[in-house]
CSV table of C-alpha atoms in Angstrom, one decimal:
chain,number,residue,atom,x,y,z
A,1,MET,CA,178.3,173.8,106.8
A,2,PHE,CA,175.7,171.7,108.3
A,3,SER,CA,175.3,168.3,107.9
A,4,VAL,CA,173.0,165.6,109.8
A,5,LEU,CA,174.0,162.2,110.9
A,6,LEU,CA,171.2,160.1,110.6
A,7,TYR,CA,173.6,157.5,108.6
A,8,LYS,CA,176.9,158.8,109.7
A,9,LEU,CA,179.5,158.2,112.1
A,10,GLU,CA,180.1,161.1,113.6
A,11,ILE,CA,178.0,162.0,116.8
A,12,ILE,CA,177.3,165.9,117.9
A,13,LYS,CA,179.7,165.9,121.0
A,14,GLY,CA,178.1,169.0,122.2
A,15,GLY,CA,180.8,170.8,123.8
A,16,LEU,CA,180.8,174.0,122.8
A,17,ALA,CA,179.9,177.1,125.3
A,18,LEU,CA,179.8,174.8,128.1
A,19,ASN,CA,182.4,176.5,130.3
A,20,TYR,CA,181.7,179.4,132.6
A,21,ASN,CA,184.1,181.8,133.3
A,22,GLY,CA,186.5,179.6,131.8
A,23,LYS,CA,186.1,176.7,134.0
A,24,ARG,CA,184.7,173.6,132.1
A,25,VAL,CA,181.5,172.5,133.4
A,26,PRO,CA,180.3,168.8,133.0
A,27,PRO,CA,177.0,169.0,131.0
A,28,VAL,CA,175.2,167.1,133.5
A,29,VAL,CA,175.2,169.8,135.5
A,30,ILE,CA,174.4,172.0,133.1
A,31,ARG,CA,171.2,170.3,132.5
A,32,ARG,CA,170.6,170.4,135.9
A,33,LEU,CA,170.6,174.4,136.2
A,34,PRO,CA,166.9,174.2,134.6
A,35,ARG,CA,165.5,172.2,137.0
A,36,TYR,CA,166.9,174.2,139.9
A,37,TYR,CA,165.6,176.9,138.3
A,38,ARG,CA,161.9,175.6,138.1
A,39,TYR,CA,162.0,174.4,141.5
A,40,LEU,CA,162.9,177.4,142.7
A,41,GLY,CA,160.1,179.5,140.8
A,42,GLU,CA,157.8,176.7,142.7
A,43,LEU,CA,159.6,177.9,146.4
A,44,ILE,CA,159.3,181.6,145.3
A,45,ARG,CA,155.5,181.2,144.7
A,46,ASN,CA,155.0,179.4,147.5
A,47,GLY,CA,156.3,182.3,150.1
A,48,VAL,CA,159.8,180.1,150.8
A,49,MET,CA,162.5,182.8,151.5
A,50,ARG,CA,165.7,180.6,152.6
A,51,ILE,CA,166.6,176.8,151.8
A,52,SER,CA,169.5,174.7,152.7
A,53,SER,CA,170.8,172.5,150.3
A,54,ASN,CA,169.5,169.2,152.3
A,55,ALA,CA,166.1,171.2,152.1
A,56,LEU,CA,166.8,171.3,148.3
A,57,SER,CA,167.7,167.8,148.0
A,58,GLU,CA,164.8,166.6,149.5
A,59,ARG,CA,162.8,168.2,146.4
A,60,MET,CA,165.0,166.7,143.9
A,61,ASP,CA,166.7,163.9,143.1
A,62,VAL,CA,169.9,165.2,143.4
A,63,THR,CA,172.1,165.0,147.1
A,64,ALA,CA,172.5,167.8,149.2
A,65,SER,CA,176.7,167.6,148.1
A,66,GLN,CA,175.8,167.5,144.7
A,67,ILE,CA,173.8,170.6,144.9
A,68,ARG,CA,177.1,172.3,146.6
A,69,GLN,CA,179.3,171.2,143.7
A,70,ASP,CA,177.0,171.9,141.1
A,71,PHE,CA,176.6,175.4,142.6
A,72,ASN,CA,180.5,176.0,142.8
A,73,TYR,CA,181.1,175.8,139.4
A,74,PHE,CA,179.2,179.3,139.5
A,75,GLY,CA,180.5,180.8,142.7
A,76,GLY,CA,178.8,178.8,145.4
A,77,PHE,CA,175.8,181.6,145.4
A,78,GLY,CA,174.9,180.9,149.3
A,79,GLN,CA,176.0,181.1,152.8
A,80,GLN,CA,176.5,178.1,154.5
A,81,GLY,CA,174.5,177.2,158.0
A,82,TYR,CA,172.2,179.8,156.4
A,83,GLY,CA,171.1,177.9,153.6
A,84,TYR,CA,170.5,180.2,150.1
A,85,ASN,CA,168.1,182.9,149.5
A,86,VAL,CA,165.7,181.7,147.0
A,87,GLU,CA,165.6,184.6,145.3
A,88,HIS,CA,168.8,185.8,144.9
A,89,LEU,CA,169.7,182.2,143.4
A,90,TYR,CA,166.5,182.1,141.3
A,91,MET,CA,167.7,185.5,139.9
A,92,GLU,CA,171.3,184.2,139.4
A,93,ILE,CA,170.6,180.9,137.5
A,94,GLY,CA,168.2,182.7,135.2
A,95,ASP,CA,171.1,185.0,134.4
A,96,ILE,CA,173.3,182.1,134.0
A,97,LEU,CA,170.8,180.5,131.7
A,98,GLY,CA,170.6,183.8,129.6
A,99,LEU,CA,166.9,183.9,130.9
A,100,HIS,CA,167.1,187.5,131.4
A,101,ASP,CA,168.5,188.3,127.7
A,102,GLY,CA,165.1,187.9,126.4
A,103,TYR,CA,166.0,185.7,123.5
A,104,ARG,CA,164.2,185.9,120.3
A,105,THR,CA,162.9,182.6,118.9
A,106,ALA,CA,161.8,181.5,115.0
A,107,ILE,CA,159.9,178.4,114.9
A,108,VAL,CA,160.5,176.4,111.2
A,109,GLY,CA,158.1,174.0,110.6
A,110,ALA,CA,154.3,174.6,111.4
A,111,GLY,CA,153.1,170.9,111.9
A,112,ASN,CA,151.9,169.4,115.0
A,113,LEU,CA,154.8,170.0,116.7
A,114,GLY,CA,155.7,173.6,115.6
A,115,ARG,CA,152.3,174.7,116.3
A,116,ALA,CA,152.6,173.0,120.1
A,117,LEU,CA,155.7,174.4,120.6
A,118,ALA,CA,154.3,178.3,119.4
A,119,ASN,CA,151.5,177.5,121.9
A,120,HIS,CA,153.9,176.5,124.8
A,121,ASP,CA,153.2,179.4,127.4
A,122,THR,CA,156.4,178.6,129.5
A,123,PHE,CA,158.6,179.3,126.6
A,124,GLU,CA,157.4,183.1,126.7
A,125,LYS,CA,157.1,182.5,130.2
A,126,ARG,CA,160.9,181.9,130.5
A,127,GLY,CA,161.5,185.2,128.6
A,128,PHE,CA,161.8,184.0,125.3
A,129,LYS,CA,160.6,186.4,122.5
A,130,LEU,CA,158.4,184.0,119.7
A,131,ARG,CA,159.5,186.3,116.6
A,132,ALA,CA,158.3,184.3,113.4
A,133,ILE,CA,157.2,180.8,112.3
A,134,PHE,CA,158.0,179.6,108.9
A,135,ASP,CA,156.8,176.8,107.1
A,136,ASN,CA,156.5,175.9,103.4
A,137,SER,CA,153.0,174.3,102.7
A,138,PRO,CA,150.3,176.7,101.4
A,139,ASP,CA,147.5,174.9,103.4
A,140,VAL,CA,149.6,176.9,106.7
A,141,VAL,CA,151.2,180.0,105.6
A,142,GLY,CA,148.9,183.0,106.1
A,143,THR,CA,147.3,181.4,109.0
A,144,THR,CA,147.8,182.7,112.3
A,145,ILE,CA,149.6,180.6,115.6
A,146,HIS,CA,149.8,182.1,118.7
A,147,GLY,CA,149.4,185.6,117.3
A,148,ILE,CA,151.7,185.4,114.4
A,149,GLU,CA,151.1,184.7,110.8
A,150,VAL,CA,152.8,182.0,109.2
A,151,MET,CA,155.6,183.1,106.7
A,152,HIS,CA,156.5,181.0,103.6
A,153,ILE,CA,160.1,179.5,104.1
A,154,ASP,CA,161.0,181.4,101.1
A,155,VAL,CA,160.9,184.8,102.8
A,156,MET,CA,162.8,183.8,105.9
A,157,ASP,CA,166.4,184.9,104.7
A,158,ASP,CA,165.3,188.1,104.2
A,159,PHE,CA,163.2,188.3,107.2
A,160,LEU,CA,166.0,187.1,109.3
A,161,ALA,CA,168.1,189.7,107.0
A,162,GLU,CA,165.6,192.5,108.8
A,163,ASN,CA,164.8,191.1,111.8
A,164,PRO,CA,167.4,189.3,114.0
A,165,ILE,CA,166.5,185.9,115.5
A,166,ASP,CA,168.7,184.2,118.2
A,167,ILE,CA,167.3,180.9,118.5
A,168,GLY,CA,165.9,178.7,115.4
A,169,ILE,CA,163.9,176.3,116.7
A,170,LEU,CA,163.5,173.0,113.9
A,171,ALA,CA,160.2,171.2,113.8
A,172,VAL,CA,160.7,170.3,109.9
A,173,PRO,CA,161.3,166.5,108.8
A,174,ARG,CA,164.7,165.4,108.7
A,175,SER,CA,165.0,165.4,105.2
A,176,ALA,CA,164.6,169.2,105.5
A,177,VAL,CA,166.9,170.2,108.9
A,178,SER,CA,170.0,170.1,107.2
A,179,GLU,CA,169.6,172.8,104.6
A,180,THR,CA,167.1,175.0,107.0
A,181,ALA,CA,169.7,174.8,109.5
A,182,ASP,CA,172.3,176.2,107.1
A,183,ARG,CA,169.8,179.3,106.6
A,184,LEU,CA,169.0,179.9,109.7
A,185,VAL,CA,172.7,180.2,110.8
A,186,ALA,CA,173.6,182.3,107.8
A,187,GLY,CA,170.8,184.6,108.8
A,188,GLY,CA,172.7,184.8,111.8
A,189,VAL,CA,170.9,182.7,114.8
A,190,LYS,CA,173.5,181.4,117.8
A,191,GLY,CA,171.4,178.8,118.8
A,192,LEU,CA,169.5,175.8,117.0
A,193,LEU,CA,166.9,173.7,119.1
A,194,ASN,CA,166.4,170.7,116.9
A,195,PHE,CA,163.2,168.5,117.5
A,196,SER,CA,164.2,166.5,114.4
A,197,TYR,CA,165.2,163.0,115.1
A,198,ALA,CA,168.3,163.7,113.1
A,199,GLU,CA,171.4,164.8,115.0
A,200,LEU,CA,172.9,168.3,114.2
A,201,LYS,CA,176.7,168.3,114.2
A,202,MET,CA,177.9,172.1,114.3
A,203,GLU,CA,180.8,173.0,112.0
A,204,LYS,CA,181.3,176.5,113.3
A,205,ASP,CA,180.2,178.5,116.7
A,206,VAL,CA,176.5,177.7,116.6
A,207,ALA,CA,174.8,176.5,119.8
A,208,ILE,CA,172.8,173.3,119.0
A,209,GLU,CA,170.5,171.4,121.3
A,210,ASN,CA,169.1,168.0,120.0
A,211,VAL,CA,166.1,167.0,121.6
A,212,HIS,CA,165.0,163.2,121.4
A,213,LEU,CA,161.1,163.0,122.8
A,214,SER,CA,161.7,159.1,122.6
A,215,ASP,CA,164.3,159.3,125.4
A,216,SER,CA,162.0,160.1,128.1
A,217,LEU,CA,159.6,157.4,127.1
A,218,MET,CA,162.9,154.7,127.2
A,219,THR,CA,163.2,156.2,130.4
A,220,LEU,CA,160.0,155.6,131.5
A,221,SER,CA,160.2,151.9,130.0
A,222,TYR,CA,163.0,151.2,132.0
A,223,LYS,CA,161.3,152.4,135.5
A,224,ILE,CA,158.0,150.1,134.6
A,225,LYS,CA,160.8,147.1,133.1
A,226,GLN,CA,162.9,147.2,136.1
A,227,GLY,CA,160.2,148.0,138.8
A,228,GLU,CA,158.4,145.2,138.0
B,1,MET,CA,145.9,159.6,144.7
B,2,PHE,CA,147.6,162.0,142.3
B,3,SER,CA,148.4,165.2,143.2
B,4,VAL,CA,149.9,168.0,140.6
B,5,LEU,CA,152.4,169.9,142.1
B,6,LEU,CA,152.3,172.9,140.6
B,7,TYR,CA,151.8,175.5,143.6
B,8,LYS,CA,152.7,173.0,146.1
B,9,LEU,CA,155.7,172.3,147.8
B,10,GLU,CA,156.8,169.0,147.5
B,11,ILE,CA,158.3,167.3,144.4
B,12,ILE,CA,158.3,164.7,143.1
B,13,LYS,CA,162.0,162.8,144.0
B,14,GLY,CA,161.1,160.0,141.2
B,15,GLY,CA,163.1,157.6,142.8
B,16,LEU,CA,160.8,154.3,142.1
B,17,ALA,CA,162.3,151.3,140.2
B,18,LEU,CA,165.7,153.3,139.8
B,19,ASN,CA,167.4,150.2,140.9
B,20,TYR,CA,168.9,147.3,138.8
B,21,ASN,CA,168.8,143.6,140.2
B,22,GLY,CA,168.6,145.2,143.9
B,23,LYS,CA,171.6,147.8,142.8
B,24,ARG,CA,170.5,151.5,142.7
B,25,VAL,CA,171.4,153.2,139.6
B,26,PRO,CA,172.0,157.0,139.5
B,27,PRO,CA,169.3,159.0,137.2
B,28,VAL,CA,171.5,160.0,135.6
B,29,VAL,CA,173.3,156.9,134.2
B,30,ILE,CA,169.7,156.1,133.8
B,31,ARG,CA,169.0,158.8,131.1
B,32,ARG,CA,172.3,158.3,129.7
B,33,LEU,CA,170.9,154.7,128.1
B,34,PRO,CA,168.3,156.0,125.4
B,35,ARG,CA,171.7,158.0,124.6
B,36,TYR,CA,173.5,154.9,124.2
B,37,TYR,CA,171.3,152.9,122.5
B,38,ARG,CA,170.4,155.5,119.7
B,39,TYR,CA,174.2,155.8,119.2
B,40,LEU,CA,174.6,152.0,118.8
B,41,GLY,CA,171.8,151.9,116.7
B,42,GLU,CA,173.4,154.2,114.4
B,43,LEU,CA,176.5,151.8,114.5
B,44,ILE,CA,174.7,149.1,113.8
B,45,ARG,CA,173.4,150.9,110.6
B,46,ASN,CA,177.3,152.1,109.5
B,47,GLY,CA,178.3,148.4,109.5
B,48,VAL,CA,180.5,148.7,112.9
B,49,MET,CA,180.6,145.2,114.9
B,50,ARG,CA,182.8,146.3,117.8
B,51,ILE,CA,183.6,150.0,119.3
B,52,SER,CA,185.7,150.7,122.6
B,53,SER,CA,184.5,152.6,125.0
B,54,ASN,CA,187.7,155.1,124.2
B,55,ALA,CA,185.8,154.9,120.7
B,56,LEU,CA,182.0,155.2,122.1
B,57,SER,CA,183.6,158.5,124.0
B,58,GLU,CA,184.4,160.4,121.4
B,59,ARG,CA,181.4,160.3,120.1
B,60,MET,CA,179.0,161.1,123.1
B,61,ASP,CA,179.7,163.6,125.7
B,62,VAL,CA,181.0,161.3,128.6
B,63,THR,CA,184.5,160.1,129.1
B,64,ALA,CA,185.2,156.4,128.3
B,65,SER,CA,185.8,155.9,132.2
B,66,GLN,CA,182.5,157.2,133.0
B,67,ILE,CA,181.1,155.0,129.9
B,68,ARG,CA,182.2,151.5,131.6
B,69,GLN,CA,181.5,153.2,134.8
B,70,ASP,CA,177.7,153.0,133.5
B,71,PHE,CA,178.3,149.5,132.1
B,72,ASN,CA,179.5,148.3,135.2
B,73,TYR,CA,175.5,148.9,136.7
B,74,PHE,CA,174.6,146.5,134.3
B,75,GLY,CA,176.8,143.8,134.6
B,76,GLY,CA,179.5,144.9,132.3
B,77,PHE,CA,179.0,144.1,129.0
B,78,GLY,CA,182.1,144.0,127.3
B,79,GLN,CA,185.1,142.4,127.1
B,80,GLN,CA,188.3,144.7,128.0
B,81,GLY,CA,191.3,145.1,124.9
B,82,TYR,CA,188.3,143.9,122.5
B,83,GLY,CA,185.9,146.4,122.8
B,84,TYR,CA,182.0,146.0,122.8
B,85,ASN,CA,180.1,143.7,120.5
B,86,VAL,CA,178.1,146.2,119.3
B,87,GLU,CA,174.8,144.5,118.4
B,88,HIS,CA,175.0,142.4,121.4
B,89,LEU,CA,175.3,145.8,123.5
B,90,TYR,CA,172.3,147.2,121.8
B,91,MET,CA,170.7,144.1,122.5
B,92,GLU,CA,171.5,144.2,126.2
B,93,ILE,CA,170.7,147.8,126.6
B,94,GLY,CA,167.5,147.7,124.7
B,95,ASP,CA,166.4,144.7,126.9
B,96,ILE,CA,167.4,146.5,130.1
B,97,LEU,CA,165.5,149.4,128.7
B,98,GLY,CA,162.2,147.1,128.3
B,99,LEU,CA,161.9,148.0,124.3
B,100,HIS,CA,161.6,144.2,123.5
B,101,ASP,CA,158.7,143.9,126.0
B,102,GLY,CA,156.2,146.1,123.3
B,103,TYR,CA,154.6,148.1,125.6
B,104,ARG,CA,151.3,149.1,125.0
B,105,THR,CA,150.7,152.9,124.9
B,106,ALA,CA,147.6,155.5,125.0
B,107,ILE,CA,147.7,158.9,124.1
B,108,VAL,CA,145.6,161.4,126.2
B,109,GLY,CA,144.8,165.1,124.7
B,110,ALA,CA,144.8,165.1,120.9
B,111,GLY,CA,145.5,169.0,120.6
B,112,ASN,CA,148.7,169.5,118.9
B,113,LEU,CA,151.3,168.0,121.3
B,114,GLY,CA,149.0,164.7,121.3
B,115,ARG,CA,149.1,164.9,117.5
B,116,ALA,CA,152.5,165.8,117.2
B,117,LEU,CA,153.4,162.2,119.8
B,118,ALA,CA,150.9,160.0,117.9
B,119,ASN,CA,152.7,160.6,114.6
B,120,HIS,CA,156.2,160.4,115.8
B,121,ASP,CA,157.7,157.3,114.5
B,122,THR,CA,160.2,156.9,116.5
B,123,PHE,CA,158.0,155.6,119.3
B,124,GLU,CA,156.7,152.5,117.1
B,125,LYS,CA,160.3,152.1,115.8
B,126,ARG,CA,161.5,151.9,119.7
B,127,GLY,CA,159.0,149.0,120.1
B,128,PHE,CA,156.0,150.8,122.0
B,129,LYS,CA,152.3,150.3,120.6
B,130,LEU,CA,150.1,152.8,120.1
B,131,ARG,CA,146.5,151.3,121.1
B,132,ALA,CA,144.5,154.2,121.8
B,133,ILE,CA,143.9,158.2,121.7
B,134,PHE,CA,141.4,160.0,123.9
B,135,ASP,CA,140.1,163.6,123.7
B,136,ASN,CA,137.1,165.0,125.3
B,137,SER,CA,136.6,167.9,122.4
B,138,PRO,CA,133.4,166.7,119.8
B,139,ASP,CA,135.8,168.3,117.0
B,140,VAL,CA,138.9,165.7,117.4
B,141,VAL,CA,136.5,162.5,118.8
B,142,GLY,CA,135.8,160.7,115.6
B,143,THR,CA,138.5,161.9,113.3
B,144,THR,CA,141.6,159.4,112.8
B,145,ILE,CA,145.3,160.3,113.8
B,146,HIS,CA,148.1,158.0,112.4
B,147,GLY,CA,145.5,155.3,111.9
B,148,ILE,CA,143.5,155.4,115.4
B,149,GLU,CA,140.5,156.9,115.8
B,150,VAL,CA,140.5,158.5,118.7
B,151,MET,CA,137.8,158.5,121.7
B,152,HIS,CA,136.2,160.4,123.9
B,153,ILE,CA,137.4,160.2,127.1
B,154,ASP,CA,134.6,159.5,128.8
B,155,VAL,CA,135.0,155.8,127.5
B,156,MET,CA,138.5,155.5,128.2
B,157,ASP,CA,137.7,153.7,131.9
B,158,ASP,CA,135.7,151.2,129.9
B,159,PHE,CA,138.4,150.4,127.3
B,160,LEU,CA,141.1,150.2,129.7
B,161,ALA,CA,139.1,147.8,131.4
B,162,GLU,CA,139.1,146.1,128.2
B,163,ASN,CA,142.4,146.6,127.0
B,164,PRO,CA,145.1,146.7,128.9
B,165,ILE,CA,147.3,149.8,128.2
B,166,ASP,CA,150.8,149.8,130.0
B,167,ILE,CA,151.8,153.8,129.4
B,168,GLY,CA,149.5,156.5,129.2
B,169,ILE,CA,150.6,159.7,127.4
B,170,LEU,CA,149.5,162.9,128.8
B,171,ALA,CA,149.0,165.8,126.8
B,172,VAL,CA,146.4,167.5,128.5
B,173,PRO,CA,146.0,171.0,130.2
B,174,ARG,CA,147.3,171.0,133.0
B,175,SER,CA,144.2,171.5,134.8
B,176,ALA,CA,143.3,168.0,133.3
B,177,VAL,CA,146.5,166.3,134.6
B,178,SER,CA,145.4,164.9,138.5
B,179,GLU,CA,142.0,163.4,137.3
B,180,THR,CA,143.3,161.9,134.1
B,181,ALA,CA,146.4,160.1,135.7
B,182,ASP,CA,143.9,159.1,138.5
B,183,ARG,CA,141.9,157.3,135.6
B,184,LEU,CA,145.1,156.0,134.0
B,185,VAL,CA,146.6,154.4,137.3
B,186,ALA,CA,142.6,153.2,138.3
B,187,GLY,CA,143.1,151.3,134.4
B,188,GLY,CA,146.0,149.8,135.6
B,189,VAL,CA,148.7,151.8,133.8
B,190,LYS,CA,152.1,151.1,134.7
B,191,GLY,CA,153.7,154.1,133.3
B,192,LEU,CA,153.0,157.7,132.9
B,193,LEU,CA,154.5,159.9,130.9
B,194,ASN,CA,153.2,163.6,131.5
B,195,PHE,CA,154.0,166.4,129.1
B,196,SER,CA,151.9,169.1,130.8
B,197,TYR,CA,154.0,171.5,132.9
B,198,ALA,CA,152.8,170.1,136.1
B,199,GLU,CA,155.3,167.7,137.9
B,200,LEU,CA,153.0,164.5,138.6
B,201,LYS,CA,153.9,163.0,142.1
B,202,MET,CA,153.2,159.4,142.6
B,203,GLU,CA,151.5,157.5,145.4
B,204,LYS,CA,151.3,154.6,144.4
B,205,ASP,CA,154.1,151.7,142.4
B,206,VAL,CA,153.6,154.0,139.0
B,207,ALA,CA,156.4,155.0,137.2
B,208,ILE,CA,156.5,158.7,136.1
B,209,GLU,CA,158.2,160.6,133.6
B,210,ASN,CA,157.8,164.0,133.6
B,211,VAL,CA,159.0,166.2,130.3
B,212,HIS,CA,159.9,169.6,130.3
B,213,LEU,CA,159.9,171.0,127.1
B,214,SER,CA,161.4,174.7,128.2
B,215,ASP,CA,164.2,172.8,130.0
B,216,SER,CA,166.0,172.0,126.4
B,217,LEU,CA,165.6,175.8,125.6
B,218,MET,CA,166.8,176.6,128.5
B,219,THR,CA,169.8,174.6,128.2
B,220,LEU,CA,170.5,176.0,124.5
B,221,SER,CA,170.2,179.6,126.0
B,222,TYR,CA,173.0,178.8,128.7
B,223,LYS,CA,175.2,177.6,125.8
B,224,ILE,CA,174.7,180.9,123.4
B,225,LYS,CA,175.1,183.0,126.9
B,226,GLN,CA,178.2,181.3,127.9
B,227,GLY,CA,179.6,181.0,124.9
B,228,GLU,CA,179.7,184.9,123.7
């Protein structure tokens, strides 16, 4: 089943399900899709209806030819010369990202991070539906976060059997990651968003995204150091 | 001063200070440095002393030639054939990332996310030193988080004048981002790590890293959608 690679050599390759229509899409391109989606959302709110790859390029840290290359993995989207239809592109990218599928989520761990994630309204705005929150602490179980009553982790298996969940969000201590992931997968989740430092390695058909909050601080640190 | 680009067209380009020794380094390469650093740390804990770019490649989602290209931006690091000296590489990358400079941080906003970040021990392990936490709520001011007494935001300017801080971590509501960023910069911080949905745009020599927690959820969603 799942293993946590904290002190082991093997490290997740994260290669699962990166293909699009049978073509392999580089992970870096996939990771740009959410950014495109966010920026296109801004354009729509500003009433912009068409945008060229050049204009889009000026707004992002990507060259215009890179944008065209990125989009080509997904069929291209736009007419050259005319630029892209912003709303169409927004819908298409949202669709590719699965944002119109209404994935149901459950958060495990109702500590500070779990609570912050439960209250993070962008998740909902992107179409994800928070259905349950689990914790093992009697201080937290029974309290309400973002309108949802926190359940004891002991009832999670039964809950999942009756209430299908697509995405498990792990905000548990490292020591609990492996077991929690196993139980979520046994309960039928299709993907895990893991916020513990431990890297989850997948051994079956489950999508995984490990989030390292300290990576962004290190990137900022680089900018400070090299900008001095 | 700072402006928050929530409903505006201009969006941060984030191009500041990406150079290394005068050479421009693509942002995607810089964003891989924290990952290399983490993986090398794992190798060291496992007693691995040398590693080839091929072996490193197997552990990451990057080809061996990409790894060599990435490292070439920073002088190369290793002898070909012999592979890289893991500890040397770890120290070099840590140095490039500024992790040995002991940057001092302050968190603004002691809600769930701010508290989670204050308690995130990886920050400390990477050499960052949390020096202060600010909030405006009387419920929180005076309480202790991770051994630090939360101060009122009203005393922040005075505090910064006497206690230099390198990095301001923004965990405030969107509406407060712009003013908070201005005050932190006026107080001398060199970089801002921004967790609010708003994108900060810089108008002076300050490094910025905007973190979007929902991007990782969207990437996971893609993997689920395309893997089905």
